[in-house]
Amino acid sequence: MGTAAEAAMRRKTVVAASIGNFIDFFEFGLYGIFSAAIALNFFPGEGESSLLLTFAAFGVSFVLRPLGAVVFGHFGDRMGRRGTLAVTILGISVATFVIGALPTANTIGLAAPVLLVIARVVQGFCTGGEFGGATAFMVENAPEHKRALYGSWQMFTQFAATVIATAIGTILTATLSGAALNDWGWRLPFLLTLPLGLLGLYLRLKVDETQEFKQEAGNREPASAPIVVVLREHWRTVVKIVCFCIVGTTATYMISGFWPAFLVQRAGVSQSLVFTATLIGTLALVIAVPFWAMFSDRIGRRKPFLITSAIAIAVLAIPVYYLVLAGTTASVVTGYLLLNLALSVCLGSSATAMAEMFPTRVRYTGMSISYSVGISVFGGATPLILTAVVNGTGMQLGAAFYLIATAIVSLIGVLRYPETGGKSRTANTSTAKAEPQYG
């Protein structure tokens, strides 16, 4: 295969691998934006209790992620990345489509919220096997000197999906009446995910299995139980990655899940200003991520980027909170920008750094379980935790101190990381003696 053909195939691989992650975070953004409409259609009743049930249905998907990580990781490490990822993207896209197509509670009664929860459960289960497998697929297909750039597309697509979901929500809100939006308008972007998912399925089935996986499979028998190998030989790596994920996950869900209600209710910031600041901050992050990734491919992962990001978030947490609580346009936008840019520093290399910590034979399982546990425990629960911290302490800055605590935990985990940026792929191959150095 010629150089041009190889480059074209690698580009196709990046799109195929990252599109599932895009759909997942696209739905996440849509669910938050249209939560009021979803509550009205599936949990009719008093305002606060209706919204509480709506967010409970959203949060249930996080519980199933670790189980999906174990199941899909098992097949991904034993049978291959490509086929396993075809199943995950189909499950994610169909489940998201079903949410947009479901009849309302007024039509089919209790069956409506039950089916909504089932769709969220299926989506969470499939999502548990998406990030680890897709990242492994991209990194294993990447040129040696561009592994961070390829892996960064996982984070790039997450936040780009949030931006696009927000933009679509804004357009629909501006062009439709409230009645039309709550009746059928909110469904349109959910329905779009099925053709998008089918496109991703087609692309995933058209690309080849990674050479790294095929070489590993040719050298030795796959692990009969990858999760057992991960927990027995690489449990320290799992702990390090969970610790590392805590601050980024907390900052992400603080921005998207906690601040919108907190700043409006407690600081008197307008919804429109929160929306504007979110878009500006997230766009800045999206633009910055690939640049940090390119630098990471040149100078390494751990010291320049993973450590710097944790320190920057810890240092900026309190100043950022003073800025957003001030409530002016300039201060709120600046606060959002600073926190997003501090977070972006690690996102360019974090996915690849996780992948490089596991040997090929258990990489899918190792990445999936580490990431899913971190996201499930410290992601979906972040708005609830931060609300409890603020209410319990009586301090609006309580959430900032919690963010500092998560940054310290992540910094401890990152300081225990080896530098993986300079390692050749041969360091991750099949020899049993080489594996303990990653755990």
mmCIF file of N, CA, C and O in Angstrom, residues 243-317:
data_model
loop_
_atom_site.group_PDB
_atom_site.id
_atom_site.type_symbol
_atom_site.label_atom_id
_atom_site.label_comp_id
_atom_site.label_asym_id
_atom_site.label_seq_id
_atom_site.Cartn_x
_atom_site.Cartn_y
_atom_site.Cartn_z
ATOM 1 N N CYS A 243 -7.343 7.822 39.232
ATOM 2 C CA CYS A 243 -6.926 9.048 39.933
ATOM 3 C C CYS A 243 -6.719 10.197 38.957
ATOM 4 O O CYS A 243 -7.160 11.331 39.203
ATOM 5 N N PHE A 244 -6.043 9.900 37.845
ATOM 6 C CA PHE A 244 -5.783 10.939 36.860
ATOM 7 C C PHE A 244 -7.070 11.500 36.281
ATOM 8 O O PHE A 244 -7.194 12.702 36.028
ATOM 9 N N CYS A 245 -8.076 10.632 36.073
ATOM 10 C CA CYS A 245 -9.336 11.063 35.448
ATOM 11 C C CYS A 245 -10.175 11.958 36.348
ATOM 12 O O CYS A 245 -11.047 12.682 35.865
ATOM 13 N N ILE A 246 -9.927 11.903 37.655
ATOM 14 C CA ILE A 246 -10.842 12.560 38.592
ATOM 15 C C ILE A 246 -10.958 14.062 38.332
ATOM 16 O O ILE A 246 -12.052 14.607 38.246
ATOM 17 N N VAL A 247 -9.847 14.762 38.187
ATOM 18 C CA VAL A 247 -9.931 16.217 38.059
ATOM 19 C C VAL A 247 -10.529 16.633 36.719
ATOM 20 O O VAL A 247 -11.356 17.554 36.663
ATOM 21 N N GLY A 248 -10.140 15.967 35.631
ATOM 22 C CA GLY A 248 -10.707 16.320 34.335
ATOM 23 C C GLY A 248 -12.190 16.044 34.268
ATOM 24 O O GLY A 248 -12.975 16.839 33.724
ATOM 25 N N THR A 249 -12.601 14.904 34.841
ATOM 26 C CA THR A 249 -14.021 14.551 34.867
ATOM 27 C C THR A 249 -14.804 15.539 35.719
ATOM 28 O O THR A 249 -15.885 16.006 35.329
ATOM 29 N N THR A 250 -14.269 15.879 36.877
ATOM 30 C CA THR A 250 -14.953 16.830 37.752
ATOM 31 C C THR A 250 -15.083 18.195 37.090
ATOM 32 O O THR A 250 -16.156 18.815 37.119
ATOM 33 N N ALA A 251 -13.999 18.669 36.487
ATOM 34 C CA ALA A 251 -14.042 19.980 35.825
ATOM 35 C C ALA A 251 -15.045 19.976 34.671
ATOM 36 O O ALA A 251 -15.818 20.925 34.492
ATOM 37 N N THR A 252 -15.061 18.895 33.892
ATOM 38 C CA THR A 252 -15.964 18.812 32.744
ATOM 39 C C THR A 252 -17.422 18.847 33.179
ATOM 40 O O THR A 252 -18.238 19.611 32.636
ATOM 41 N N TYR A 253 -17.774 18.014 34.165
ATOM 42 C CA TYR A 253 -19.168 17.946 34.591
ATOM 43 C C TYR A 253 -19.541 19.117 35.491
ATOM 44 O O TYR A 253 -20.725 19.425 35.648
ATOM 45 N N MET A 254 -18.554 19.776 36.073
ATOM 46 C CA MET A 254 -18.819 21.022 36.787
ATOM 47 C C MET A 254 -19.283 22.089 35.795
ATOM 48 O O MET A 254 -20.284 22.782 36.028
ATOM 49 N N ILE A 255 -18.557 22.195 34.687
ATOM 50 C CA ILE A 255 -18.884 23.199 33.678
ATOM 51 C C ILE A 255 -20.234 22.913 33.035
ATOM 52 O O ILE A 255 -21.061 23.811 32.858
ATOM 53 N N SER A 256 -20.462 21.650 32.663
ATOM 54 C CA SER A 256 -21.660 21.328 31.878
ATOM 55 C C SER A 256 -22.871 20.963 32.724
ATOM 56 O O SER A 256 -24.010 21.183 32.288
ATOM 57 N N GLY A 257 -22.648 20.398 33.924
ATOM 58 C CA GLY A 257 -23.772 19.921 34.703
ATOM 59 C C GLY A 257 -24.094 20.708 35.960
ATOM 60 O O GLY A 257 -25.240 20.738 36.410
ATOM 61 N N PHE A 258 -23.092 21.368 36.554
ATOM 62 C CA PHE A 258 -23.304 22.067 37.822
ATOM 63 C C PHE A 258 -23.444 23.570 37.652
ATOM 64 O O PHE A 258 -24.366 24.189 38.192
ATOM 65 N N TRP A 259 -22.542 24.182 36.921
ATOM 66 C CA TRP A 259 -22.552 25.632 36.777
ATOM 67 C C TRP A 259 -23.846 26.208 36.193
ATOM 68 O O TRP A 259 -24.303 27.255 36.662
ATOM 69 N N PRO A 260 -24.451 25.607 35.149
ATOM 70 C CA PRO A 260 -25.649 26.239 34.578
ATOM 71 C C PRO A 260 -26.731 26.539 35.622
ATOM 72 O O PRO A 260 -27.277 27.645 35.650
ATOM 73 N N ALA A 261 -27.038 25.586 36.497
ATOM 74 C CA ALA A 261 -28.056 25.838 37.517
ATOM 75 C C ALA A 261 -27.492 26.670 38.677
ATOM 76 O O ALA A 261 -28.148 27.591 39.168
ATOM 77 N N PHE A 262 -26.262 26.353 39.094
ATOM 78 C CA PHE A 262 -25.656 27.034 40.253
ATOM 79 C C PHE A 262 -25.502 28.527 39.993
ATOM 80 O O PHE A 262 -25.868 29.360 40.842
ATOM 81 N N LEU A 263 -24.959 28.886 38.842
ATOM 82 C CA LEU A 263 -24.697 30.301 38.578
ATOM 83 C C LEU A 263 -25.986 31.086 38.388
ATOM 84 O O LEU A 263 -26.067 32.264 38.764
ATOM 85 N N VAL A 264 -27.004 30.459 37.822
ATOM 86 C CA VAL A 264 -28.277 31.151 37.623
ATOM 87 C C VAL A 264 -29.002 31.324 38.962
ATOM 88 O O VAL A 264 -29.495 32.409 39.275
ATOM 89 N N GLN A 265 -29.044 30.248 39.762
ATOM 90 C CA GLN A 265 -29.827 30.286 41.002
ATOM 91 C C GLN A 265 -29.103 30.981 42.143
ATOM 92 O O GLN A 265 -29.722 31.694 42.937
ATOM 93 N N ARG A 266 -27.788 30.779 42.253
ATOM 94 C CA ARG A 266 -27.048 31.293 43.414
ATOM 95 C C ARG A 266 -26.339 32.616 43.144
ATOM 96 O O ARG A 266 -26.116 33.395 44.066
ATOM 97 N N ALA A 267 -25.930 32.840 41.897
ATOM 98 C CA ALA A 267 -25.149 34.053 41.599
ATOM 99 C C ALA A 267 -25.905 35.048 40.729
ATOM 100 O O ALA A 267 -25.383 36.124 40.432
ATOM 101 N N GLY A 268 -27.111 34.694 40.296
ATOM 102 C CA GLY A 268 -27.919 35.617 39.504
ATOM 103 C C GLY A 268 -27.411 35.853 38.098
ATOM 104 O O GLY A 268 -27.743 36.863 37.460
ATOM 105 N N VAL A 269 -26.603 34.932 37.583
ATOM 106 C CA VAL A 269 -26.102 35.045 36.205
ATOM 107 C C VAL A 269 -27.216 34.622 35.263
ATOM 108 O O VAL A 269 -27.923 33.639 35.511
ATOM 109 N N SER A 270 -27.374 35.352 34.158
ATOM 110 C CA SER A 270 -28.451 35.030 33.222
ATOM 111 C C SER A 270 -28.144 33.745 32.458
ATOM 112 O O SER A 270 -26.983 33.394 32.234
ATOM 113 N N GLN A 271 -29.210 33.043 32.053
ATOM 114 C CA GLN A 271 -29.047 31.819 31.266
ATOM 115 C C GLN A 271 -28.302 32.099 29.969
ATOM 116 O O GLN A 271 -27.462 31.304 29.539
ATOM 117 N N SER A 272 -28.605 33.228 29.346
ATOM 118 C CA SER A 272 -27.967 33.537 28.067
ATOM 119 C C SER A 272 -26.461 33.746 28.235
ATOM 120 O O SER A 272 -25.665 33.336 27.386
ATOM 121 N N LEU A 273 -26.052 34.367 29.353
ATOM 122 C CA LEU A 273 -24.625 34.566 29.596
ATOM 123 C C LEU A 273 -23.930 33.227 29.869
ATOM 124 O O LEU A 273 -22.815 32.996 29.382
ATOM 125 N N VAL A 274 -24.575 32.357 30.650
ATOM 126 C CA VAL A 274 -24.007 31.030 30.891
ATOM 127 C C VAL A 274 -23.827 30.282 29.578
ATOM 128 O O VAL A 274 -22.793 29.649 29.338
ATOM 129 N N PHE A 275 -24.847 30.348 28.726
ATOM 130 C CA PHE A 275 -24.777 29.685 27.426
ATOM 131 C C PHE A 275 -23.639 30.242 26.576
ATOM 132 O O PHE A 275 -22.847 29.500 25.998
ATOM 133 N N THR A 276 -23.535 31.571 26.525
ATOM 134 C CA THR A 276 -22.477 32.211 25.728
ATOM 135 C C THR A 276 -21.093 31.838 26.246
ATOM 136 O O THR A 276 -20.193 31.489 25.475
ATOM 137 N N ALA A 277 -20.916 31.897 27.560
ATOM 138 C CA ALA A 277 -19.622 31.572 28.156
ATOM 139 C C ALA A 277 -19.263 30.106 27.926
ATOM 140 O O ALA A 277 -18.099 29.771 27.662
ATOM 141 N N THR A 278 -20.250 29.215 28.008
ATOM 142 C CA THR A 278 -20.015 27.790 27.756
ATOM 143 C C THR A 278 -19.521 27.563 26.339
ATOM 144 O O THR A 278 -18.550 26.821 26.118
ATOM 145 N N LEU A 279 -20.192 28.195 25.384
ATOM 146 C CA LEU A 279 -19.788 28.034 23.983
ATOM 147 C C LEU A 279 -18.377 28.561 23.746
ATOM 148 O O LEU A 279 -17.557 27.897 23.105
ATOM 149 N N ILE A 280 -18.083 29.745 24.271
ATOM 150 C CA ILE A 280 -16.756 30.343 24.052
ATOM 151 C C ILE A 280 -15.673 29.487 24.706
ATOM 152 O O ILE A 280 -14.640 29.182 24.097
ATOM 153 N N GLY A 281 -15.906 29.079 25.940
ATOM 154 C CA GLY A 281 -14.913 28.266 26.642
ATOM 155 C C GLY A 281 -14.694 26.916 25.975
ATOM 156 O O GLY A 281 -13.549 26.470 25.816
ATOM 157 N N THR A 282 -15.776 26.249 25.572
ATOM 158 C CA THR A 282 -15.649 24.934 24.951
ATOM 159 C C THR A 282 -14.993 25.029 23.577
ATOM 160 O O THR A 282 -14.187 24.163 23.207
ATOM 161 N N LEU A 283 -15.322 26.064 22.826
ATOM 162 C CA LEU A 283 -14.676 26.253 21.519
ATOM 163 C C LEU A 283 -13.177 26.461 21.680
ATOM 164 O O LEU A 283 -12.376 25.921 20.903
ATOM 165 N N ALA A 284 -12.785 27.240 22.680
ATOM 166 C CA ALA A 284 -11.355 27.447 22.929
ATOM 167 C C ALA A 284 -10.674 26.127 23.260
ATOM 168 O O ALA A 284 -9.560 25.838 22.788
ATOM 169 N N LEU A 285 -11.336 25.294 24.058
ATOM 170 C CA LEU A 285 -10.783 23.975 24.401
ATOM 171 C C LEU A 285 -10.634 23.103 23.161
ATOM 172 O O LEU A 285 -9.594 22.470 22.944
ATOM 173 N N VAL A 286 -11.675 23.064 22.339
ATOM 174 C CA VAL A 286 -11.652 22.237 21.129
ATOM 175 C C VAL A 286 -10.509 22.641 20.206
ATOM 176 O O VAL A 286 -9.805 21.793 19.639
ATOM 177 N N ILE A 287 -10.299 23.934 20.063
ATOM 178 C CA ILE A 287 -9.220 24.426 19.198
ATOM 179 C C ILE A 287 -7.853 24.076 19.785
ATOM 180 O O ILE A 287 -6.910 23.737 19.057
ATOM 181 N N ALA A 288 -7.742 24.140 21.116
ATOM 182 C CA ALA A 288 -6.439 23.937 21.758
ATOM 183 C C ALA A 288 -5.996 22.480 21.778
ATOM 184 O O ALA A 288 -4.788 22.195 21.705
ATOM 185 N N VAL A 289 -6.929 21.539 21.886
ATOM 186 C CA VAL A 289 -6.584 20.129 22.090
ATOM 187 C C VAL A 289 -5.614 19.575 21.050
ATOM 188 O O VAL A 289 -4.584 18.979 21.413
ATOM 189 N N PRO A 290 -5.869 19.713 19.739
ATOM 190 C CA PRO A 290 -4.919 19.134 18.773
ATOM 191 C C PRO A 290 -3.532 19.775 18.822
ATOM 192 O O PRO A 290 -2.535 19.103 18.537
ATOM 193 N N PHE A 291 -3.467 21.048 19.198
ATOM 194 C CA PHE A 291 -2.146 21.685 19.307
ATOM 195 C C PHE A 291 -1.361 21.093 20.477
ATOM 196 O O PHE A 291 -0.163 20.821 20.360
ATOM 197 N N TRP A 292 -2.031 20.891 21.623
ATOM 198 C CA TRP A 292 -1.345 20.246 22.747
ATOM 199 C C TRP A 292 -0.914 18.831 22.364
ATOM 200 O O TRP A 292 0.151 18.371 22.792
ATOM 201 N N ALA A 293 -1.738 18.146 21.584
ATOM 202 C CA ALA A 293 -1.399 16.788 21.167
ATOM 203 C C ALA A 293 -0.135 16.769 20.312
ATOM 204 O O ALA A 293 0.736 15.901 20.477
ATOM 205 N N MET A 294 -0.024 17.720 19.398
ATOM 206 C CA MET A 294 1.167 17.770 18.540
ATOM 207 C C MET A 294 2.421 18.051 19.363
ATOM 208 O O MET A 294 3.480 17.468 19.112
ATOM 209 N N PHE A 295 2.294 18.931 20.362
ATOM 210 C CA PHE A 295 3.430 19.176 21.244
ATOM 211 C C PHE A 295 3.782 17.919 22.036
ATOM 212 O O PHE A 295 4.961 17.606 22.258
ATOM 213 N N SER A 296 2.768 17.196 22.473
ATOM 214 C CA SER A 296 3.005 15.974 23.246
ATOM 215 C C SER A 296 3.775 14.938 22.437
ATOM 216 O O SER A 296 4.633 14.231 22.970
ATOM 217 N N ASP A 297 3.473 14.850 21.143
ATOM 218 C CA ASP A 297 4.203 13.908 20.295
ATOM 219 C C ASP A 297 5.672 14.286 20.166
ATOM 220 O O ASP A 297 6.516 13.438 19.877
ATOM 221 N N ARG A 298 5.986 15.542 20.421
ATOM 222 C CA ARG A 298 7.376 15.995 20.320
ATOM 223 C C ARG A 298 8.131 15.882 21.640
ATOM 224 O O ARG A 298 9.314 15.529 21.647
ATOM 225 N N ILE A 299 7.461 16.190 22.761
ATOM 226 C CA ILE A 299 8.229 16.330 24.002
ATOM 227 C C ILE A 299 7.748 15.432 25.143
ATOM 228 O O ILE A 299 8.327 15.464 26.230
ATOM 229 N N GLY A 300 6.709 14.621 24.952
ATOM 230 C CA GLY A 300 6.298 13.687 25.990
ATOM 231 C C GLY A 300 4.911 13.958 26.527
ATOM 232 O O GLY A 300 4.257 14.934 26.159
ATOM 233 N N ARG A 301 4.462 13.073 27.412
ATOM 234 C CA ARG A 301 3.094 13.137 27.928
ATOM 235 C C ARG A 301 3.023 13.700 29.351
ATOM 236 O O ARG A 301 2.302 14.644 29.634
ATOM 237 N N ARG A 302 3.794 13.097 30.251
ATOM 238 C CA ARG A 302 3.537 13.273 31.678
ATOM 239 C C ARG A 302 3.891 14.665 32.190
ATOM 240 O O ARG A 302 3.025 15.432 32.592
ATOM 241 N N LYS A 303 5.195 14.999 32.179
ATOM 242 C CA LYS A 303 5.622 16.245 32.819
ATOM 243 C C LYS A 303 5.082 17.499 32.126
ATOM 244 O O LYS A 303 4.567 18.399 32.798
ATOM 245 N N PRO A 304 5.168 17.590 30.812
ATOM 246 C CA PRO A 304 4.733 18.858 30.231
ATOM 247 C C PRO A 304 3.225 19.069 30.309
ATOM 248 O O PRO A 304 2.772 20.195 30.435
ATOM 249 N N PHE A 305 2.430 18.014 30.248
ATOM 250 C CA PHE A 305 1.002 18.200 30.030
ATOM 251 C C PHE A 305 0.125 17.631 31.144
ATOM 252 O O PHE A 305 -0.712 18.344 31.685
ATOM 253 N N LEU A 306 0.276 16.371 31.486
ATOM 254 C CA LEU A 306 -0.592 15.781 32.504
ATOM 255 C C LEU A 306 -0.387 16.456 33.850
ATOM 256 O O LEU A 306 -1.347 16.789 34.551
ATOM 257 N N ILE A 307 0.870 16.688 34.211
ATOM 258 C CA ILE A 307 1.165 17.349 35.485
ATOM 259 C C ILE A 307 0.759 18.816 35.445
ATOM 260 O O ILE A 307 0.137 19.340 36.381
ATOM 261 N N THR A 308 1.088 19.501 34.359
ATOM 262 C CA THR A 308 0.785 20.931 34.244
ATOM 263 C C THR A 308 -0.702 21.207 34.355
ATOM 264 O O THR A 308 -1.130 22.164 35.019
ATOM 265 N N SER A 309 -1.520 20.367 33.731
ATOM 266 C CA SER A 309 -2.958 20.591 33.757
ATOM 267 C C SER A 309 -3.518 20.476 35.165
ATOM 268 O O SER A 309 -4.308 21.325 35.605
ATOM 269 N N ALA A 310 -3.099 19.447 35.911
ATOM 270 C CA ALA A 310 -3.589 19.280 37.284
ATOM 271 C C ALA A 310 -3.181 20.461 38.162
ATOM 272 O O ALA A 310 -3.991 20.980 38.954
ATOM 273 N N ILE A 311 -1.933 20.910 38.017
ATOM 274 C CA ILE A 311 -1.468 22.058 38.804
ATOM 275 C C ILE A 311 -2.222 23.332 38.420
ATOM 276 O O ILE A 311 -2.639 24.119 39.283
ATOM 277 N N ALA A 312 -2.418 23.539 37.122
ATOM 278 C CA ALA A 312 -3.115 24.744 36.653
ATOM 279 C C ALA A 312 -4.545 24.805 37.180
ATOM 280 O O ALA A 312 -5.023 25.868 37.609
ATOM 281 N N ILE A 313 -5.245 23.665 37.174
ATOM 282 C CA ILE A 313 -6.622 23.650 37.670
ATOM 283 C C ILE A 313 -6.653 23.939 39.164
ATOM 284 O O ILE A 313 -7.511 24.692 39.651
ATOM 285 N N ALA A 314 -5.712 23.362 39.912
ATOM 286 C CA ALA A 314 -5.655 23.619 41.354
ATOM 287 C C ALA A 314 -5.396 25.101 41.645
ATOM 288 O O ALA A 314 -6.035 25.695 42.525
ATOM 289 N N VAL A 315 -4.476 25.706 40.916
ATOM 290 C CA VAL A 315 -4.117 27.108 41.134
ATOM 291 C C VAL A 315 -5.257 28.040 40.725
ATOM 292 O O VAL A 315 -5.523 29.056 41.382
ATOM 293 N N LEU A 316 -5.959 27.688 39.644
ATOM 294 C CA LEU A 316 -6.983 28.583 39.088
ATOM 295 C C LEU A 316 -8.363 28.397 39.702
ATOM 296 O O LEU A 316 -9.250 29.228 39.468
ATOM 297 N N ALA A 317 -8.575 27.330 40.462
ATOM 298 C CA ALA A 317 -9.922 26.999 40.929
ATOM 299 C C ALA A 317 -10.588 28.163 41.666
ATOM 300 O O ALA A 317 -11.716 28.559 41.342
#
